[in-house]
PDB file of C-alpha atoms in Angstrom:
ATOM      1  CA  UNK A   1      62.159 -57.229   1.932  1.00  0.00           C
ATOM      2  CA  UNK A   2      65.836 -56.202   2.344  1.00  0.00           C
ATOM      3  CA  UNK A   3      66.374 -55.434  -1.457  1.00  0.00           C
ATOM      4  CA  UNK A   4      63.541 -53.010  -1.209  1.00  0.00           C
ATOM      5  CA  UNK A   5      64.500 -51.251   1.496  1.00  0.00           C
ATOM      6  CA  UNK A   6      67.810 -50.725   0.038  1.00  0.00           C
ATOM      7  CA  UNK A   7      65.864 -49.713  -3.167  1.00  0.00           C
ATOM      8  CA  UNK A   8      64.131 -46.862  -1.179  1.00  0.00           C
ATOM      9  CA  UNK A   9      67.244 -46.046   0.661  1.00  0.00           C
ATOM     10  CA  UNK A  10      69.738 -45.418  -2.494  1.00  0.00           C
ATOM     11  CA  UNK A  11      67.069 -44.295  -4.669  1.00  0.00           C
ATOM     12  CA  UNK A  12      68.667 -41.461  -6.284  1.00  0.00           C
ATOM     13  CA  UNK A  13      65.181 -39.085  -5.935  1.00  0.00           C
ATOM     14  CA  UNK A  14      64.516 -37.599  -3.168  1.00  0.00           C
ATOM     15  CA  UNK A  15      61.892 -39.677  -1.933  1.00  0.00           C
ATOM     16  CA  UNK A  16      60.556 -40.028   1.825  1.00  0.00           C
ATOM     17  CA  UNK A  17      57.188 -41.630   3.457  1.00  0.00           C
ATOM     18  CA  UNK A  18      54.731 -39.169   5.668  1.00  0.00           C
ATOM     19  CA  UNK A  19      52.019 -40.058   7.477  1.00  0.00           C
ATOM     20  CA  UNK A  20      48.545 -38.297   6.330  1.00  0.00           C
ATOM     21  CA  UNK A  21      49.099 -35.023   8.260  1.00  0.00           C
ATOM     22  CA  UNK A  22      52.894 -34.539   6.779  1.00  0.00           C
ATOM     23  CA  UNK A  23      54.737 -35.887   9.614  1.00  0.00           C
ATOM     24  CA  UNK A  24      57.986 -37.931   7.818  1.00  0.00           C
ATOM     25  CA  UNK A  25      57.968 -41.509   8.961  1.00  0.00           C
ATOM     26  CA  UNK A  26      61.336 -42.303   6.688  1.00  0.00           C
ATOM     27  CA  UNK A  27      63.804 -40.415   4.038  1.00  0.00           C
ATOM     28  CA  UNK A  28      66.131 -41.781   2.074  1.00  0.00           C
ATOM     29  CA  UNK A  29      69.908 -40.439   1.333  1.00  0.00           C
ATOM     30  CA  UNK A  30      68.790 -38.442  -1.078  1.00  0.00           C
ATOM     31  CA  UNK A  31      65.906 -36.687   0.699  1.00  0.00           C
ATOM     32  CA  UNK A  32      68.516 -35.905   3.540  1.00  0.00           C
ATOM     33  CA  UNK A  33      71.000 -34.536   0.830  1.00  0.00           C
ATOM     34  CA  UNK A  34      68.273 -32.359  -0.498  1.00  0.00           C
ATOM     35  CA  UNK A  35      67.153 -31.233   2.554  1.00  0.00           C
ATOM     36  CA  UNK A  36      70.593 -30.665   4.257  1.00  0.00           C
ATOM     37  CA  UNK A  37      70.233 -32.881   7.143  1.00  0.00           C
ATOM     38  CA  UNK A  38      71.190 -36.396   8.645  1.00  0.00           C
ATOM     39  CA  UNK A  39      67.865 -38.656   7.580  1.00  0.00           C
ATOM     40  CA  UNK A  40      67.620 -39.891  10.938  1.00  0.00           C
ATOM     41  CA  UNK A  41      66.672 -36.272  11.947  1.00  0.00           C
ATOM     42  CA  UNK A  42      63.962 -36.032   9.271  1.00  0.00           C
ATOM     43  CA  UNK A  43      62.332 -39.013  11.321  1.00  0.00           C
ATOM     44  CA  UNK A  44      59.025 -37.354  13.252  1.00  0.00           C
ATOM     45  CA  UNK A  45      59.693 -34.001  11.684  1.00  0.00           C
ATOM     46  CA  UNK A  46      56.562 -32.535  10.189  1.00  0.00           C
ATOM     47  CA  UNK A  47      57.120 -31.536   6.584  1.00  0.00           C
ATOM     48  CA  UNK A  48      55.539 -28.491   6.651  1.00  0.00           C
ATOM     49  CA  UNK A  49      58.725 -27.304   8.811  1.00  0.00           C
ATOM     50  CA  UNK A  50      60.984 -27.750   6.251  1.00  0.00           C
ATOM     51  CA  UNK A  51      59.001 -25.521   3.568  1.00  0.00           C
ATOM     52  CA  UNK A  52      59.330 -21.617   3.374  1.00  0.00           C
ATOM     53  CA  UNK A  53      56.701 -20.055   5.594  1.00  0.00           C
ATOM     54  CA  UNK A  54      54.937 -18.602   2.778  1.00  0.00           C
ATOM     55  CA  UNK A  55      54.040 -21.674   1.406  1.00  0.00           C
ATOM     56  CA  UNK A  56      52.933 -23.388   4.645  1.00  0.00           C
ATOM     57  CA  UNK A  57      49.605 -22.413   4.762  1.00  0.00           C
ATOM     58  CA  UNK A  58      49.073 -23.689   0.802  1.00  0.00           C
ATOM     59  CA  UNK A  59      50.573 -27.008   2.092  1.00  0.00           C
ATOM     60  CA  UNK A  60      48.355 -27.450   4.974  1.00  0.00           C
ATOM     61  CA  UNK A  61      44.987 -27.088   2.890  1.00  0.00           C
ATOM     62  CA  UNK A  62      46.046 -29.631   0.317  1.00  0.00           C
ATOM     63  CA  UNK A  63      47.517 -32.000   1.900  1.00  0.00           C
ATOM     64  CA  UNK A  64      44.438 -31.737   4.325  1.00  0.00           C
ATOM     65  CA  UNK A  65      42.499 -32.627   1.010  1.00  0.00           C
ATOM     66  CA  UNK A  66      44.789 -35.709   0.197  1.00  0.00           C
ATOM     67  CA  UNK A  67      43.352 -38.685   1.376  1.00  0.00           C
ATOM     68  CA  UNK A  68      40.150 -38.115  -0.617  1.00  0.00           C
ATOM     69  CA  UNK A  69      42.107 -38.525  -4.130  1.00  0.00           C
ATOM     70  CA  UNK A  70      44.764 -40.431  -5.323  1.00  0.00           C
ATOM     71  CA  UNK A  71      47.442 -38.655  -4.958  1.00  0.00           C
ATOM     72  CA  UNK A  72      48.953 -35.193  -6.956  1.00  0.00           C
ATOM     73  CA  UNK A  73      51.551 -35.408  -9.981  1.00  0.00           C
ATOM     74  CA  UNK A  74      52.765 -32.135  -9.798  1.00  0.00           C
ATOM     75  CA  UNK A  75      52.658 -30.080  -6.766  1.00  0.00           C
ATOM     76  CA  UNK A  76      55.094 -27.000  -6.668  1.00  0.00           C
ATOM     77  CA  UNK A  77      56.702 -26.810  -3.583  1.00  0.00           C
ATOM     78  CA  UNK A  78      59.477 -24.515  -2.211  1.00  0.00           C
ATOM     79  CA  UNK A  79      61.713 -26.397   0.785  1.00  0.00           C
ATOM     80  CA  UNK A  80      63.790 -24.900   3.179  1.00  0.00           C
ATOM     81  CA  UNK A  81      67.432 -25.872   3.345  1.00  0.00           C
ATOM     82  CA  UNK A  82      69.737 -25.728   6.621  1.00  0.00           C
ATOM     83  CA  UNK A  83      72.675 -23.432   5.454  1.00  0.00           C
ATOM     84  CA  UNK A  84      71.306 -22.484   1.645  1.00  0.00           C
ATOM     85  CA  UNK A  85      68.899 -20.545   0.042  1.00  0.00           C
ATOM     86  CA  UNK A  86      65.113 -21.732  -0.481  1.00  0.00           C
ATOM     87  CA  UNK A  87      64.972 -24.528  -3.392  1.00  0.00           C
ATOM     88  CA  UNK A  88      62.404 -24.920  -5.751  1.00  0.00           C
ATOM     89  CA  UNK A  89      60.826 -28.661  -6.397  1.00  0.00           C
ATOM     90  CA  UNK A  90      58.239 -30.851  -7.702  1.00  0.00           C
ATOM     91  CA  UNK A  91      56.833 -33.618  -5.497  1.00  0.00           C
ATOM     92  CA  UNK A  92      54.706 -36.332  -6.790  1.00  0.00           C
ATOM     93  CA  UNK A  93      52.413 -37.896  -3.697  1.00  0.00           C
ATOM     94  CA  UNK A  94      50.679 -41.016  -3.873  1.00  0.00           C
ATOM     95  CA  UNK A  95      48.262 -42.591  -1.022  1.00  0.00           C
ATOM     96  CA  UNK A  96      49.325 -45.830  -0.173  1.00  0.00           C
ATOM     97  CA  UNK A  97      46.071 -47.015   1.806  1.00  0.00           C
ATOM     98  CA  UNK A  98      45.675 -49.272   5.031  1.00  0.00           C
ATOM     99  CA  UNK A  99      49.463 -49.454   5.947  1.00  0.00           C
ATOM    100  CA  UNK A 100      51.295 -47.080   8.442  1.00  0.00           C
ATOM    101  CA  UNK A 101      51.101 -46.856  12.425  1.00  0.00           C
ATOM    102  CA  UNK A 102      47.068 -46.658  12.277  1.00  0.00           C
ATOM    103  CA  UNK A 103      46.082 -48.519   9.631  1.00  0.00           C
ATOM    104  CA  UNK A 104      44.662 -45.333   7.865  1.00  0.00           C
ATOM    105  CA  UNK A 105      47.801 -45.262   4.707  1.00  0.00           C
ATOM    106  CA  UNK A 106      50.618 -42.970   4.391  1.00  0.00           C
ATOM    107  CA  UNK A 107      51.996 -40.646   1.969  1.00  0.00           C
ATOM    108  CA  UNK A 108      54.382 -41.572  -0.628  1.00  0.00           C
ATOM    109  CA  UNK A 109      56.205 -38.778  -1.664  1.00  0.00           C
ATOM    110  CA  UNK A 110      59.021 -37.933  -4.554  1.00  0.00           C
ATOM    111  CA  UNK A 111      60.992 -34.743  -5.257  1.00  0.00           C
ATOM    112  CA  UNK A 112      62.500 -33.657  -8.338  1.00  0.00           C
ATOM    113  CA  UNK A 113      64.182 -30.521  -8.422  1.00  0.00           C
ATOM    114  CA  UNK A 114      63.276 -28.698 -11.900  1.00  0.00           C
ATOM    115  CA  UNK A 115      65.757 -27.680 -14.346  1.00  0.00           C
ATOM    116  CA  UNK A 116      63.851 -24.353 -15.782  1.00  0.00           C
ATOM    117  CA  UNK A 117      62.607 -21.772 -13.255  1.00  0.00           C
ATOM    118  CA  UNK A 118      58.928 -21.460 -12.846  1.00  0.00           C
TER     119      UNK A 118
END
């Protein structure tokens, strides 16, 4: 179990885990680097926090609509950074069913920061 966690940890993509109303559970390095904070303050933070306000309201209706699909390849998302300007990414979000604190699955999530404006 070790060698996983140190997978997730050093995983050079942003990745992090949420629970199904966007509250991060765990972040790795990278996540923490992207976002511009320590990951042991992303712990408990809601996600939507961390996006520009303009987006927030976008974010809350699909990820509201998450847990009745798989999970979205491609969702455009722009992120708040302590110190920096607004950044651009992707995120790819997978349900992971029947795990997390009640049983009802988590979110999966991955960030890649495009190299072409969109």
């Amino acid at each position: 179990m070790r060698h996983y966690k140190q997978l997730f940890l050093f995983s050079p993509a942003p990745t992090f885990v949420t629970d199904l109303y966007g509250t991060i559970q765990e972040a790795n390095l990278a996540a923490a680097d992207l976002f511009r904070r320590e990951a042991r303050h992303l712990d408990g933070k809601p996600l939507v926090t961390l996006l520009a306000s303009e987006y927030r309201e976008e974010f809350r209706r699909q990820l509201s609509r998450m847990p009745a699909g798989d999970g979205i390849r491609d969702w455009r998302l722009v992120v708040k950074r302590m110190g920096d300007l607004p950044l651009r990414v992707n995120a790819m979000v997978r349900l992971v069913p029947g795990i997390g604190h009640t049983g009802s699955g988590v979110l999966y999530w991955m960030l890649t920061v495009p190299t072409q404006p969109y």
